[in-house]
XYZ file of N, CA and C in Angstrom:
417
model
N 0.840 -1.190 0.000
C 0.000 0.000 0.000
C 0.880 1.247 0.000
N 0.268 2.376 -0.473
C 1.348 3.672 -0.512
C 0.037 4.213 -0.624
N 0.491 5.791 0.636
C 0.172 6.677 1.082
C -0.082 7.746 0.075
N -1.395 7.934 -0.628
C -1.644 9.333 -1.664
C -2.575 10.035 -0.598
N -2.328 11.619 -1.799
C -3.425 11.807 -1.604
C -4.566 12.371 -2.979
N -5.661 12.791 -2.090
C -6.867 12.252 -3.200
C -7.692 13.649 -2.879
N -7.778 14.517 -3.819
C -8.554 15.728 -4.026
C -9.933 15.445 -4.962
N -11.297 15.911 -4.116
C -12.289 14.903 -5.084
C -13.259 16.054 -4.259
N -13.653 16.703 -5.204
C -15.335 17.613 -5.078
C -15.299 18.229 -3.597
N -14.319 18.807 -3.850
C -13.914 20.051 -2.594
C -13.142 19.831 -1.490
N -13.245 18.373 -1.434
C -12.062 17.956 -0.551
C -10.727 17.157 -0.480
N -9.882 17.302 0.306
C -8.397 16.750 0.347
C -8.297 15.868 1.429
N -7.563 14.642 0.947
C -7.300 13.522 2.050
C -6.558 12.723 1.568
N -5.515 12.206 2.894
C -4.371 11.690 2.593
C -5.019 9.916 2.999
N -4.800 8.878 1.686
C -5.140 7.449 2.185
C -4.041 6.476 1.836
N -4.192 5.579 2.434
C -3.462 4.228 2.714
C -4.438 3.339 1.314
N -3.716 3.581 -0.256
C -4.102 2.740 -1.589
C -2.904 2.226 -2.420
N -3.818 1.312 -3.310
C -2.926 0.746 -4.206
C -3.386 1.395 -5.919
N -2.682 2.313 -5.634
C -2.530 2.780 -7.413
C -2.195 1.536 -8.387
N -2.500 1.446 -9.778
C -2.246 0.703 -10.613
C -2.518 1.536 -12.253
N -1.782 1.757 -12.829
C -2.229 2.125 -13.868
C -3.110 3.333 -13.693
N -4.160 3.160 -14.141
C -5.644 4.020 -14.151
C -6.387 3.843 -13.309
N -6.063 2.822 -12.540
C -6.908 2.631 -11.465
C -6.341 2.929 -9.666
N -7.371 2.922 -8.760
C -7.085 3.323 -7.622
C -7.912 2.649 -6.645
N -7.092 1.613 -6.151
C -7.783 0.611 -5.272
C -7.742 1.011 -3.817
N -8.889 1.408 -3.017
C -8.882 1.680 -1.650
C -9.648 0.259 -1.067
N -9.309 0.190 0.438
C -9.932 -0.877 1.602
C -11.219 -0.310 1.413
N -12.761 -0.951 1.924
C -13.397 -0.396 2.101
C -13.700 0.816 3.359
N -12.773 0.924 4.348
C -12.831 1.460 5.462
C -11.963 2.938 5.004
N -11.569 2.515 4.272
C -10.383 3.878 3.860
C -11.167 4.288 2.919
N -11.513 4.156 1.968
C -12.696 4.456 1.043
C -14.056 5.341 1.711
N -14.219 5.372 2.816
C -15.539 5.844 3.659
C -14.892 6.601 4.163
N -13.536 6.587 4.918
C -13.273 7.494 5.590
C -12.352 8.931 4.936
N -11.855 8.475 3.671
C -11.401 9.228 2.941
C -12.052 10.187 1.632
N -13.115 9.248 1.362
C -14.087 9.944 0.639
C -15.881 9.820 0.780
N -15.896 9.351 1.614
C -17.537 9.003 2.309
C -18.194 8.098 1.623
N -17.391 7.439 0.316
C -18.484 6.774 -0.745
C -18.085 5.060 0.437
N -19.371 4.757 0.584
C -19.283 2.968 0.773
C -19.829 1.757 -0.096
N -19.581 1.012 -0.007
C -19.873 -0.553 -0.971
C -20.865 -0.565 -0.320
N -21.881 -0.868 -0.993
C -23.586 -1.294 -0.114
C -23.805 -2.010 -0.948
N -25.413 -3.186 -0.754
C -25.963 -3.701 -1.602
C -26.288 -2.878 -2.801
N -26.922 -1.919 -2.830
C -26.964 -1.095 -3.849
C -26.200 -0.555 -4.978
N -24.895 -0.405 -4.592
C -24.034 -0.245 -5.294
C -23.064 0.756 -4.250
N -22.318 1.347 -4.590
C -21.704 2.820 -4.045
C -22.262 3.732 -3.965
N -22.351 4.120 -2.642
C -23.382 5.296 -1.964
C -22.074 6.060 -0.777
N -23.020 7.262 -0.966
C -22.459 7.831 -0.260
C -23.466 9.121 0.292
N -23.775 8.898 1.389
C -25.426 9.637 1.832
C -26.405 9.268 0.796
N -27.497 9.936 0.821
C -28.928 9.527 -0.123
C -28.503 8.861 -1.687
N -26.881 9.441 -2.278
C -26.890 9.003 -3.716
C -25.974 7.515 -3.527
N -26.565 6.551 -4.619
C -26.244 5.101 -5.052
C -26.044 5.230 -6.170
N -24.715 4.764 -6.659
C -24.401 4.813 -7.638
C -24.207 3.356 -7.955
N -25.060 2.603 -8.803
C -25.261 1.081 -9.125
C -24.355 0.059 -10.103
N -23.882 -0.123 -9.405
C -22.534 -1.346 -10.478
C -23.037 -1.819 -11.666
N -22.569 -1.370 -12.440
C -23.148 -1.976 -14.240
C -22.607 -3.240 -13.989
N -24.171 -4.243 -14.650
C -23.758 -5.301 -14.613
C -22.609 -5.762 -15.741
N -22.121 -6.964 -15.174
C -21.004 -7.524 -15.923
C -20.137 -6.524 -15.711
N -19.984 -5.827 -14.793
C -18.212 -4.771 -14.770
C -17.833 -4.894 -12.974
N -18.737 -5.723 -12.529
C -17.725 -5.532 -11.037
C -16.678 -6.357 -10.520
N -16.031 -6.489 -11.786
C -14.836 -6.867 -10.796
C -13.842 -5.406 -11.444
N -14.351 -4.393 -12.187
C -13.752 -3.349 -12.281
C -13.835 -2.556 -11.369
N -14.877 -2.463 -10.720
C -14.909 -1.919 -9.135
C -14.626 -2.357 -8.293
N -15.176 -3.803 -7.969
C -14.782 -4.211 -6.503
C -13.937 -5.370 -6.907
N -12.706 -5.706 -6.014
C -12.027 -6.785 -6.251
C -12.360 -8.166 -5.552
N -11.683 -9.224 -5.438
C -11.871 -9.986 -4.415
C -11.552 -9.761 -3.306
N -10.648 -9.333 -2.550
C -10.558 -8.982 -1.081
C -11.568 -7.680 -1.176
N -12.027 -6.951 -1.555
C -13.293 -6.068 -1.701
C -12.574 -4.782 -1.809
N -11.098 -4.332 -2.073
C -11.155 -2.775 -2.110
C -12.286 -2.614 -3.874
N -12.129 -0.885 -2.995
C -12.776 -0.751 -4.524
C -11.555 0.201 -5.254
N -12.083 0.831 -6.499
C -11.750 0.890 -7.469
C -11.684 2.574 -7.585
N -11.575 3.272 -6.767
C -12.296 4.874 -6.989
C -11.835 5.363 -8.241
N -11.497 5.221 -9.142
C -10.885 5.812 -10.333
C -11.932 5.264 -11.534
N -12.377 4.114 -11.211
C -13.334 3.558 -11.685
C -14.803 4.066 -11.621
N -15.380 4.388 -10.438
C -16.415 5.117 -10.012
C -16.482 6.028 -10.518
N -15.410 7.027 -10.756
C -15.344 8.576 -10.922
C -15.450 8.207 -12.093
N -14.696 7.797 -13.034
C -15.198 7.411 -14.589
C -16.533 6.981 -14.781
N -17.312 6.183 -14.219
C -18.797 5.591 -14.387
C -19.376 6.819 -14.291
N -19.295 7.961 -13.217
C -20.174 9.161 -12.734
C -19.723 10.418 -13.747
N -18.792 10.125 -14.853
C -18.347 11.180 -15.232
C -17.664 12.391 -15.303
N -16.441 11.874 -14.185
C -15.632 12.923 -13.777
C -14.340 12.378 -14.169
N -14.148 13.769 -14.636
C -12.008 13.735 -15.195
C -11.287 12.897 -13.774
N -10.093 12.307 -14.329
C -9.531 12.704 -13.529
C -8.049 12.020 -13.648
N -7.424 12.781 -13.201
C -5.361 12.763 -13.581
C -4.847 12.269 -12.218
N -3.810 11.919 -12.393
C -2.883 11.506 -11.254
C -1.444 11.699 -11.763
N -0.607 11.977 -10.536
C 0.841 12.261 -10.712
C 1.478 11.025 -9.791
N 2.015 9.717 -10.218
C 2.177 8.842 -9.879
C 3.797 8.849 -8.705
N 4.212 10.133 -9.628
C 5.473 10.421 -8.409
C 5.254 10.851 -7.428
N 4.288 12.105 -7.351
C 4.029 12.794 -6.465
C 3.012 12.513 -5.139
N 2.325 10.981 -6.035
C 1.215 10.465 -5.706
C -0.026 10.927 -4.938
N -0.419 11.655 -6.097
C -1.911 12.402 -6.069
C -2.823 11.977 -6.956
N -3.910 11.725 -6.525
C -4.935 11.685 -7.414
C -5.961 12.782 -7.270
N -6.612 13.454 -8.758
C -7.094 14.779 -8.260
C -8.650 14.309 -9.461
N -9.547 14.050 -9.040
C -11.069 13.965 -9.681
C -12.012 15.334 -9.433
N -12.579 15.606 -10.830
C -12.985 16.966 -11.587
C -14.437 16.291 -10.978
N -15.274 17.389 -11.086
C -17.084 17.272 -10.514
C -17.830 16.354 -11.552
N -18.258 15.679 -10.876
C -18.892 14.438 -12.112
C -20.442 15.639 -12.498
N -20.221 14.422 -13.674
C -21.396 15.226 -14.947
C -22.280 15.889 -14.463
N -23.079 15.483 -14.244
C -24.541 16.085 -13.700
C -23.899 17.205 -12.701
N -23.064 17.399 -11.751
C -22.814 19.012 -11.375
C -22.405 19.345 -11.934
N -21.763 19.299 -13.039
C -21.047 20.250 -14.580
C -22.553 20.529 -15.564
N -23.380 19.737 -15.507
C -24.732 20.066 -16.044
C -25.281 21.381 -15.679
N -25.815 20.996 -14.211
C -26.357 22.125 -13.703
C -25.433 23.145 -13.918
N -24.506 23.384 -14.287
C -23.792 24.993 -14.574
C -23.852 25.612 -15.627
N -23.921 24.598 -17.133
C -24.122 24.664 -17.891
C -25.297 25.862 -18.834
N -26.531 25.903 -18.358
C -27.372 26.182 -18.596
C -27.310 27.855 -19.192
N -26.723 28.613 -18.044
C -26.449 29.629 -18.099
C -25.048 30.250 -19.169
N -24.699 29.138 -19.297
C -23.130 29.282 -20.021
C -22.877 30.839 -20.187
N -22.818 31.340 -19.127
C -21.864 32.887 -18.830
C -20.675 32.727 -17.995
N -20.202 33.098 -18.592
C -18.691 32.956 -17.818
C -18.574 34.274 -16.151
N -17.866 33.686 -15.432
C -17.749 34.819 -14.221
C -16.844 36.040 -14.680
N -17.791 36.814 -14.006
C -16.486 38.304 -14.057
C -15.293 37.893 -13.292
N -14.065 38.823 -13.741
C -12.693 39.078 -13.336
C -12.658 39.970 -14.124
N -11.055 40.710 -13.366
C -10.705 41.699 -14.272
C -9.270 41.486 -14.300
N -8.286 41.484 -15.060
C -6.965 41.205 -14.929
C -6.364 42.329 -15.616
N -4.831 42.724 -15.547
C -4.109 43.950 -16.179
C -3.722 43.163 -17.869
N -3.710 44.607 -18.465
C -3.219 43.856 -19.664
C -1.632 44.216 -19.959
N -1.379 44.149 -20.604
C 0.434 44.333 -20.665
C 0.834 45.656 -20.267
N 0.373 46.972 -20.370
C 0.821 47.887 -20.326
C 0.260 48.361 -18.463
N -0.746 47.440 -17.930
C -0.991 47.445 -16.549
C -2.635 47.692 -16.484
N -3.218 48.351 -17.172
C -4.527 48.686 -17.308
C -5.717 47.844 -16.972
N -6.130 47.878 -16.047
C -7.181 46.578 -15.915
C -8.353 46.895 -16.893
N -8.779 44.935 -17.156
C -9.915 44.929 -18.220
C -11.032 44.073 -17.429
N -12.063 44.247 -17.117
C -12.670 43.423 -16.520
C -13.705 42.832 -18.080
N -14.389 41.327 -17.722
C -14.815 40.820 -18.934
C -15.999 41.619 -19.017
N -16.950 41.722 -17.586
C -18.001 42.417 -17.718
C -18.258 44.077 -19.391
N -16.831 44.810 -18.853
C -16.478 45.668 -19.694
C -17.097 45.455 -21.312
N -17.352 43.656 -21.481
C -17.203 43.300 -22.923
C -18.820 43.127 -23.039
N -19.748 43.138 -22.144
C -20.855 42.549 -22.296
C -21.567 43.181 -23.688
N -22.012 42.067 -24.223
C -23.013 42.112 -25.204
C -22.615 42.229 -26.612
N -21.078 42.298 -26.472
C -20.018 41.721 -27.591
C -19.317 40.944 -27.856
N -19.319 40.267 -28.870
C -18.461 38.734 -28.609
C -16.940 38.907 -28.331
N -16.511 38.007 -27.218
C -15.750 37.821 -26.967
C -14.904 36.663 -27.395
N -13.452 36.462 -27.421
C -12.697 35.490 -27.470
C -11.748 35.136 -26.042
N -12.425 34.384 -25.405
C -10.858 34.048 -24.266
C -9.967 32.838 -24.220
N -9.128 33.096 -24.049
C -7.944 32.210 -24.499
C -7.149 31.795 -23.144
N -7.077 30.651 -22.359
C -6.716 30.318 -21.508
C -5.325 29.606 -21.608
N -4.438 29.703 -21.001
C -3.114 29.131 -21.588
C -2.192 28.386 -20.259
N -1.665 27.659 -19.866
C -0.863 27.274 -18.877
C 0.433 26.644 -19.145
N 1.337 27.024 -18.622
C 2.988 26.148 -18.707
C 2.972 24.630 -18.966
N 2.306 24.227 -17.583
C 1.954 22.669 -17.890
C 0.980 21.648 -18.115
């Protein structure tokens, strides 16, 4: 077992798993206590939501000694998600349906940032003209 940690829909926690590839095998006890989701008859729940094992795929979730699979889950529910195997982090994006509900409105939030010469531009500034934004990062 080796010690990650695991950033998942607002929260951070350090667990006792077995990374593999694409996948991310937790105990069931570390699994509840690290991310609240548990193995039930139902499937994986975690408070009121059950998320139900497609048949013919559980041994992609649950193994024989019973960890599960959280990398697996988060893929079934529709959420990104990357890992840095050196650094050993695993970091899962908001599954679908809360990326839905945001959707609707598709307006982007105000900010205002300087532009080269120092001048701040806020986006608001642009309303009701099309805009282009261009997001860019090192890595």
């Amino acid at each position: 077992m080796t010690t990650i940690t695991i950033a998942s829909e607002g929260s951070v926690s350090r667990a006792s798993a077995e990374p593999g590839g694409e996948n991310l095998w937790l105990a069931p006890p570390v699994l509840r206590a690290s991310t609240g989701w548990a193995l039930e008859p139902a499937g994986l729940c975690r408070g009121p939501v059950c998320v139900p094992i497609p048949p013919g795929r559980q041994t992609e979730f649950v193994r024989a000694d019973g960890a599960v699979n959280l990398a697996a889950l988060a893929r079934h529910r529709g959420q990104a998600a990357v890992h840095d195997d050196e650094g050993r982090v695993w970091v899962f994006g908001a599954p679908a349906e809360a990326r839905a509900a945001n959707r609707p409105s598709l307006e982007a939030p105000d900010f205002t940032l300087p532009d080269l010469d120092g001048r701040p531009h806020s986006l608001t500034d642009a309303r009701g003209r099309k805009v282009v934004l261009i997001a860019w990062a090192s890595w």
